[in-house]
mmCIF file of C-alpha atoms in Angstrom:
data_model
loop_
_atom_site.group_PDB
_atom_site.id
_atom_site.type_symbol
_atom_site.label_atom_id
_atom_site.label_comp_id
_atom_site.label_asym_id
_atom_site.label_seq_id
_atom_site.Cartn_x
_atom_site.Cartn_y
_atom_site.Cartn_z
ATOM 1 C CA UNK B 12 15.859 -25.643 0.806
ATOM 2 C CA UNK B 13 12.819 -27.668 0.891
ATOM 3 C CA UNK B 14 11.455 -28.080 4.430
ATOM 4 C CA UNK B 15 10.373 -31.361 6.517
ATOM 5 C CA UNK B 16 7.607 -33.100 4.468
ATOM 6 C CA UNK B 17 5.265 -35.410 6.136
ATOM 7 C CA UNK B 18 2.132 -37.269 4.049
ATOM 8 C CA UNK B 19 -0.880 -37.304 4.414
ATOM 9 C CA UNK B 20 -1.594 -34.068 6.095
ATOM 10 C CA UNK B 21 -5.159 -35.575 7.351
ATOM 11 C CA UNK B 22 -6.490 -39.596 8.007
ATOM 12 C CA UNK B 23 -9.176 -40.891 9.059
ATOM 13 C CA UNK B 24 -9.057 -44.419 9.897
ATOM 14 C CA UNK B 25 -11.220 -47.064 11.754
ATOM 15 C CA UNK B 26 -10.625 -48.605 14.841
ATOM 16 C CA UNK B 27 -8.667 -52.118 14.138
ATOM 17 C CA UNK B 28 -7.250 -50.587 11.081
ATOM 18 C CA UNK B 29 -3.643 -50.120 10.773
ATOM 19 C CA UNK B 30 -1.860 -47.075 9.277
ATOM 20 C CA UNK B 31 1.585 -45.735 7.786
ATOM 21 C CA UNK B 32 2.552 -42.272 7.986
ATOM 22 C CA UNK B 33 5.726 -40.678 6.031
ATOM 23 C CA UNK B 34 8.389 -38.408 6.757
ATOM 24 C CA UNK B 35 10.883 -36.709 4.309
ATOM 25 C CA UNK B 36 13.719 -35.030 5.904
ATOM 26 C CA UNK B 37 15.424 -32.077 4.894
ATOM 27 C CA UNK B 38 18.040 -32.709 2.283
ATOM 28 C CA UNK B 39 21.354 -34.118 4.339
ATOM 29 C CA UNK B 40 19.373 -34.690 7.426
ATOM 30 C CA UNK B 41 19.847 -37.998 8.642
ATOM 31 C CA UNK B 42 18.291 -38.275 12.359
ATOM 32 C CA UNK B 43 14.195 -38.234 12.116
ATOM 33 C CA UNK B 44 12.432 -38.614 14.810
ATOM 34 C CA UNK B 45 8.795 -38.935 15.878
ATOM 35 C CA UNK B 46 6.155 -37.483 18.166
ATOM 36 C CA UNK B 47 2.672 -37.872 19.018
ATOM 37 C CA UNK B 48 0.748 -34.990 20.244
ATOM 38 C CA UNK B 49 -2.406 -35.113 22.296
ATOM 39 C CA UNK B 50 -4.361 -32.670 24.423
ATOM 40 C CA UNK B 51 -4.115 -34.935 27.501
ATOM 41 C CA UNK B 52 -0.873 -36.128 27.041
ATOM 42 C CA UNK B 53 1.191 -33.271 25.180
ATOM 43 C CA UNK B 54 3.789 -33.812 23.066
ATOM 44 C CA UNK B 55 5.553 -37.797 23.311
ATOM 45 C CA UNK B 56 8.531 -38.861 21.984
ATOM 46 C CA UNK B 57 8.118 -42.309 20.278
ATOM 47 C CA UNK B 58 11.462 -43.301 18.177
ATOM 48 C CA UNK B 59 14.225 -41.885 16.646
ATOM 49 C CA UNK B 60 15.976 -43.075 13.343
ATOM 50 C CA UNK B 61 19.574 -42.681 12.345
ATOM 51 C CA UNK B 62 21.157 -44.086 9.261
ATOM 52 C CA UNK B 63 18.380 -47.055 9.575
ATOM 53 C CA UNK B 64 18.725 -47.665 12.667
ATOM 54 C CA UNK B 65 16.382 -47.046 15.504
ATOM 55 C CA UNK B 66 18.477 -45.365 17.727
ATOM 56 C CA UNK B 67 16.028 -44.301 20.762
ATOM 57 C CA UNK B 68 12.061 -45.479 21.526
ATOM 58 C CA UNK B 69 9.298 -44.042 24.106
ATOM 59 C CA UNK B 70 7.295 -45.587 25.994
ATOM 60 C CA UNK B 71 4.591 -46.747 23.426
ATOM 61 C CA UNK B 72 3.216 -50.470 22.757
ATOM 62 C CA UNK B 73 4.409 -52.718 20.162
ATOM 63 C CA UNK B 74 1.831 -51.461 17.579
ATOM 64 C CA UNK B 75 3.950 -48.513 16.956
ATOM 65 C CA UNK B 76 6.513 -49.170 15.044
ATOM 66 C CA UNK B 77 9.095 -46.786 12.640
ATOM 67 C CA UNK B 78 11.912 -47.537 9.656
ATOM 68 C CA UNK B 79 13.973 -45.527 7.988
ATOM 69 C CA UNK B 80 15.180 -45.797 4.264
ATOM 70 C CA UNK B 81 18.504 -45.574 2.352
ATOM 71 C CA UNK B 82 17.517 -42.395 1.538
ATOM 72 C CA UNK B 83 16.632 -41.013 5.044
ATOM 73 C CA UNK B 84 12.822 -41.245 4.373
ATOM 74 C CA UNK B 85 11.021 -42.657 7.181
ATOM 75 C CA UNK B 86 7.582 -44.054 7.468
ATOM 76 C CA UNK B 87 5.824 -45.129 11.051
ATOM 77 C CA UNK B 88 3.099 -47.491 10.913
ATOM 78 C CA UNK B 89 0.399 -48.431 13.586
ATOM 79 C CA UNK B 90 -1.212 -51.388 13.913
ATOM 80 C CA UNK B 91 -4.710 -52.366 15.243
ATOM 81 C CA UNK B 92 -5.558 -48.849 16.076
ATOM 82 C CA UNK B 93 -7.384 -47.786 18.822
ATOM 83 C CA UNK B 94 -9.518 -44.536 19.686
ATOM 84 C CA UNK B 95 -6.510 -43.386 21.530
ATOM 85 C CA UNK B 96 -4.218 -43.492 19.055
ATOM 86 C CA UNK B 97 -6.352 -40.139 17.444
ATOM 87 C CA UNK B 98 -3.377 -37.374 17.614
ATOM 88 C CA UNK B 99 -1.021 -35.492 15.694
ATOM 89 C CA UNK B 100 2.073 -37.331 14.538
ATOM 90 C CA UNK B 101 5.117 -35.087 14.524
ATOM 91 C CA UNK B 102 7.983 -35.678 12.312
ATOM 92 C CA UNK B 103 11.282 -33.884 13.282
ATOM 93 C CA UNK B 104 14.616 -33.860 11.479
ATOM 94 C CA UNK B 105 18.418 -32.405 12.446
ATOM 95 C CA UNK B 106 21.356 -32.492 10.391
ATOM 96 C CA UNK B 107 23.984 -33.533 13.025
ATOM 97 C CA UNK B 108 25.285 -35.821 15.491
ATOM 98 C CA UNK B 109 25.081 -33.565 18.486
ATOM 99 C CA UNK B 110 22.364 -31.901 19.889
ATOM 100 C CA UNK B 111 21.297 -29.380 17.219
ATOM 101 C CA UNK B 112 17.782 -28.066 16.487
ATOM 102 C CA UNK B 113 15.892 -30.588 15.290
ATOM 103 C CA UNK B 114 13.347 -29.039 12.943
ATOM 104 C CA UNK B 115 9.585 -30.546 12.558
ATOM 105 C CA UNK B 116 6.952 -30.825 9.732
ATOM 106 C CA UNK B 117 3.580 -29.690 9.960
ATOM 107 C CA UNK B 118 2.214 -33.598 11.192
ATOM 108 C CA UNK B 119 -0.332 -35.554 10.261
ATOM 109 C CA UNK B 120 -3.749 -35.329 11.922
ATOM 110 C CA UNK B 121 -4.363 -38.808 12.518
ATOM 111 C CA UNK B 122 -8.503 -39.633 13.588
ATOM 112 C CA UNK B 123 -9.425 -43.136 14.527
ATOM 113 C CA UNK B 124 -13.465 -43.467 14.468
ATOM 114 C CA UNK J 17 14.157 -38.880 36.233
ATOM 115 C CA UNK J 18 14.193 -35.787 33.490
ATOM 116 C CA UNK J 19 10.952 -33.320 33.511
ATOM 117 C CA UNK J 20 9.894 -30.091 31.802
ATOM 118 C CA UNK J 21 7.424 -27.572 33.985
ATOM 119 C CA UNK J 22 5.592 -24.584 31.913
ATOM 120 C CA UNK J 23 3.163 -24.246 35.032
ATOM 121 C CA UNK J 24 1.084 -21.225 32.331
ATOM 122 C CA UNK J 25 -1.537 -23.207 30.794
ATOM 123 C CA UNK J 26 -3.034 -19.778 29.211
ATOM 124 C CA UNK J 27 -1.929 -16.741 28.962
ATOM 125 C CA UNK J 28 -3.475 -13.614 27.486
ATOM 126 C CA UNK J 29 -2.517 -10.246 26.855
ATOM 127 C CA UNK J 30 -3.332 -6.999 24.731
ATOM 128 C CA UNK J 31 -0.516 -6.066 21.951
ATOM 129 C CA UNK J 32 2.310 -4.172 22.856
ATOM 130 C CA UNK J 33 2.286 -5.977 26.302
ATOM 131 C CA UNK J 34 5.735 -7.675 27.374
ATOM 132 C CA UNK J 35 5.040 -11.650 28.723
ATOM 133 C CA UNK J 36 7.125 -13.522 30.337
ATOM 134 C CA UNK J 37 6.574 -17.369 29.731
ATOM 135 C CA UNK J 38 8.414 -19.941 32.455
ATOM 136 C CA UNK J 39 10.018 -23.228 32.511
ATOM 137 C CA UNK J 40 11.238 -24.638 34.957
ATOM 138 C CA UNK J 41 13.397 -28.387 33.874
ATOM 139 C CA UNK J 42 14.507 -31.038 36.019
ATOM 140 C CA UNK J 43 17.937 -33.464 35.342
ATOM 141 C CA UNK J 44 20.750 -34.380 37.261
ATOM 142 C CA UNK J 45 22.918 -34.164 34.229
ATOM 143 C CA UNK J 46 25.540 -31.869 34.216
ATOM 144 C CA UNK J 47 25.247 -31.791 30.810
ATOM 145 C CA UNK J 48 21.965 -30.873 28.437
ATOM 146 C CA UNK J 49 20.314 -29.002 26.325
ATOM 147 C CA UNK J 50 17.140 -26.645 26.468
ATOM 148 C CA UNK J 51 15.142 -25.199 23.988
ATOM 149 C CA UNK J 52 12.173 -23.247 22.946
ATOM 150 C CA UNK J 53 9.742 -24.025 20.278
ATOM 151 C CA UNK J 54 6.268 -21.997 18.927
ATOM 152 C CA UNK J 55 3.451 -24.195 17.649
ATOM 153 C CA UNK J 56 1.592 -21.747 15.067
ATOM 154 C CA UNK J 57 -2.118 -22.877 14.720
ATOM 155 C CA UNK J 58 -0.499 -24.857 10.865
ATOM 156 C CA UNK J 59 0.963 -27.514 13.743
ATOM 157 C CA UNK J 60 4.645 -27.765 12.964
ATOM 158 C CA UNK J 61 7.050 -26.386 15.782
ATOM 159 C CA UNK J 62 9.254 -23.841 14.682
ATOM 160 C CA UNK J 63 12.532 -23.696 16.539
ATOM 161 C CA UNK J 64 13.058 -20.194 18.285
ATOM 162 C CA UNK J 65 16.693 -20.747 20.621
ATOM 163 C CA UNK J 66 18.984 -23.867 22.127
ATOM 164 C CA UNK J 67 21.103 -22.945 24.719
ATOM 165 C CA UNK J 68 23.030 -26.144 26.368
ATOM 166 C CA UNK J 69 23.979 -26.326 29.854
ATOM 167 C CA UNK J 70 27.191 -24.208 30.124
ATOM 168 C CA UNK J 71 26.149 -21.301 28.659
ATOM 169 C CA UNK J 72 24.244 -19.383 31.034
ATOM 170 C CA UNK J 73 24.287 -15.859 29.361
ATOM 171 C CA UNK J 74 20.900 -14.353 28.513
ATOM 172 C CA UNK J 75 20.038 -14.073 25.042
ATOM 173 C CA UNK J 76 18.378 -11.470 23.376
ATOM 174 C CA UNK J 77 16.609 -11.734 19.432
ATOM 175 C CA UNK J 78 14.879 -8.566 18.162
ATOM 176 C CA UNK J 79 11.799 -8.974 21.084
ATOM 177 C CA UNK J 80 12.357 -11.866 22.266
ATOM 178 C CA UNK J 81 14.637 -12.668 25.122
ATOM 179 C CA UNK J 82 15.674 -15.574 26.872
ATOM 180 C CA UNK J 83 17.129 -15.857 30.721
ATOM 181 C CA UNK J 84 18.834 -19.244 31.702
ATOM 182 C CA UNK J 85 19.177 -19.742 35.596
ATOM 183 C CA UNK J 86 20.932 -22.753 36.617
ATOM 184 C CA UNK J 87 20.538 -22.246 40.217
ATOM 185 C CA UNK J 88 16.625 -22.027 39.942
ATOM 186 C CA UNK J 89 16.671 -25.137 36.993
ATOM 187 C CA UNK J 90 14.935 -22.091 34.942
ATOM 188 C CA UNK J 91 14.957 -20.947 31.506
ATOM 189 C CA UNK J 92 12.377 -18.381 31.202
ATOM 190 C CA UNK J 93 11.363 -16.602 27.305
ATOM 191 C CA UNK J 94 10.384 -12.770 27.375
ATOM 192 C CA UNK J 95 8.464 -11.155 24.381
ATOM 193 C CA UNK J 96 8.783 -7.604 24.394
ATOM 194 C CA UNK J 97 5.662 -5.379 22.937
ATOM 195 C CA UNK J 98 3.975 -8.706 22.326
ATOM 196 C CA UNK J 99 1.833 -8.048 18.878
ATOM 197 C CA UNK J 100 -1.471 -10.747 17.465
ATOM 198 C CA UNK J 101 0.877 -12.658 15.272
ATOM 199 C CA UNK J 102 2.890 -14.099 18.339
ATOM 200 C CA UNK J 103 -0.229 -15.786 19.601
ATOM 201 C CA UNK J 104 0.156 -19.068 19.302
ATOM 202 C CA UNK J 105 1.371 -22.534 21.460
ATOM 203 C CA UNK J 106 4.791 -22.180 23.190
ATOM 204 C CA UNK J 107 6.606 -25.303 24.684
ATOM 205 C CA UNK J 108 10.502 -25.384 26.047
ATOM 206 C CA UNK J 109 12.374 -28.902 25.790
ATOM 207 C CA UNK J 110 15.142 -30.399 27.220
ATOM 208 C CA UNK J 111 17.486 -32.393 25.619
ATOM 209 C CA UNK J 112 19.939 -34.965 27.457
ATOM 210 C CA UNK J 113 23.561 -36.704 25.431
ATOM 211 C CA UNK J 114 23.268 -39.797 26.926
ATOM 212 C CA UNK J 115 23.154 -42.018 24.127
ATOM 213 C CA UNK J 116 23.895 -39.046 21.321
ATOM 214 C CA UNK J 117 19.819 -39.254 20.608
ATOM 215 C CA UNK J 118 18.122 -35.888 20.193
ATOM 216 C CA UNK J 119 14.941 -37.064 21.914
ATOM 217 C CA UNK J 120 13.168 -34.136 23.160
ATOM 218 C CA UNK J 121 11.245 -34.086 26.374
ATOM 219 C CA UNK J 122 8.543 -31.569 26.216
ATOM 220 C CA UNK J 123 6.900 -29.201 28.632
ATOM 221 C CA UNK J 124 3.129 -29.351 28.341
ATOM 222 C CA UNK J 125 3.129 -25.983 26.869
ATOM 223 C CA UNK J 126 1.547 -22.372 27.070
ATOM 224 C CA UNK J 127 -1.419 -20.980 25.025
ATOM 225 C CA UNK J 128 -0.066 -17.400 24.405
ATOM 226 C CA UNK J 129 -3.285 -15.099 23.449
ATOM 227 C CA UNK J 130 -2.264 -11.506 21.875
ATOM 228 C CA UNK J 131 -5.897 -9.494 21.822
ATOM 229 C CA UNK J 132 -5.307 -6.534 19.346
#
């Protein structure tokens, strides 16, 4: 069973740029939610996706924003990027309603230059 | 307001030591969900245990252990004869129903250090 893919691994992007990160959940998973991880800041919970619909958001600015497909894909995009938005984006995916494990890809190592 | 503690920014120890790494969580749910997660130097967490709010029995997996107090808000993760290849970032999470989300609120984490 093929794992929690997110693409690309590695970005580098400049500041005012805007950017859209992907998520592919395990097969029958259809929550996905997202994190951003920073050394000052640890790990923040931005949005969660079920079925399309944004079910949950953190406490992030408009620029960040999140769909989900059809197909349970999701893809978060940020707009006008700033120097602080340089993190890891975590993708994380469970299979049920309730409160199961939610299980994470390996992120993408977004730097903004 | 809901909060995760792991007051151990580093920790380091030789193999074969046991370590002990706390959480400490705050909610005034009744009912939630905790869990532990290891953050391998490759980035992705890797889910270790979930134990939800009625359960308070320990737990026990090959060397790793798990003790859930409710009285001290604690849920503390033993490794037993630590070895290199457990070094690595360890954060517990909480986890609230409110809303059926599985948002995750994270502890800041511990470094765990295993010297050979």
């Amino acid at each position: 069973k093929a794992g929690v893919t997110q693409t690309p691994r590695y970005l580098i992007k400049t500041r005012g740029q805007q950017v859209t990160l992907s998520c592919s959940p395990i097969s029958g998973h259809r929550s996905v939610s997202w994190y951003q991880q920073t050394p000052g800041q640890g790990l923040q919970f931005l949005f969660e996706y079920f079925s399309e619909t944004q079910r949950n958001k953190g406490n992030f600015p408009g620029r960040f924003s999140g769909r989900q497909f059809s197909n349970s894909r999701s893809e978060m995009n940020v707009s006008t990027l700033e120097l602080g938005d340089s993190a890891l984006y975590l993708c994380a995916t469970r299979g049920g309603r309730g409160h199961t494990e939610a299980f994470f890809g390996q992120g993408t190592r977004l730097t903004v230059v | 307001a809901q909060k995760v503690t792991q007051a151990q920014t580093e920790i380091s120890v030789v193999e074969k030591e046991d370590v002990t790494l706390d959480c400490v969580y705050e909610t005034r749910d009744t009912t939630y969900y905790l869990f532990w997660y290891k953050q391998p130097p490759s980035g992705e967490l890797v889910f270790l245990i979930r134990r939800n709010s009625f359960d308070e029995q320990n737990e026990i997996s090959g060397r790793y252990s798990w003790n859930f107090q409710k009285s001290t808000s604690s849920f503390n993760f033993t490794i037993t004869a630590s070895q290199v290849v457990d070094s690595a970032v360890y954060f517990c999470a909480l986890s609230l129903p409110s809303g059926n989300t599985g948002k995750l609120i994270f502890g800041q984490g511990t470094t765990l250090q295993v010297k050979p």
